[in-house]
């Protein structure tokens, strides 16, 4: 039985990093890293532009990023889109990606071929040998949430799995529903007054 999920009245924007080389290669990253692709750079910059349209006084907001390189790259491009200095970014280990142990850098197809039973297990990521585990991830995310004040405004740049779990905590979702959530790199999520809203990111027009 999982502990009850914790919710906070703070206002949050939750972003996933842009596409990386490992994403394009269908490899697991976990707490290792691969750099953003050119597409990922454009996705991140577009997130910043979208946020600029959503947010009034940007000076009221704090930008928090996972310390993993792909998240930091994304946070920098988001700041560019918002017209902010990269020095505004605060790094926090508690919002980094789930550690995937021995599976990090492995191709997803190879893992599923070696473990065909995972085709029917939506949470198969949590089975990674020497992986971090669900309880450890939720503990650090709850710890981060518990430190937010009632009037804090946060833009958090995180990851696919961690972002899913964070959104589930905010929505009080049961464990089984977490793994049905999407992990978009062309959308972001706004949490306010107990409601979570998906916001599509408008792609930037890249000159030919």
XYZ file of C-alpha atoms in Angstrom, residues 21 33 37 40 58-59 74 80 82-84 86 88 93 105 124 134 138 140 159 164 168 187 202:
24
model
C 20.087 11.895 -28.708
C 22.827 11.892 -19.839
C 19.193 17.230 -30.436
C 15.139 19.241 -28.625
C 7.884 36.529 -14.710
C 9.888 38.032 -11.840
C 16.350 22.770 -21.619
C 16.045 32.359 -23.505
C 11.359 33.981 -21.385
C 14.025 36.653 -21.786
C 15.737 35.688 -18.510
C 20.531 31.551 -17.136
C 17.927 32.424 -12.651
C 18.516 16.761 -7.242
C 21.974 3.578 -22.032
C 8.282 -2.097 -16.237
C 9.297 3.995 -6.910
C 8.195 9.582 -4.357
C 12.301 12.904 -2.766
C 12.009 14.325 -16.950
C 4.620 11.536 -14.488
C 0.316 11.842 -10.059
C 3.435 20.282 -24.102
C 3.358 26.034 -30.311
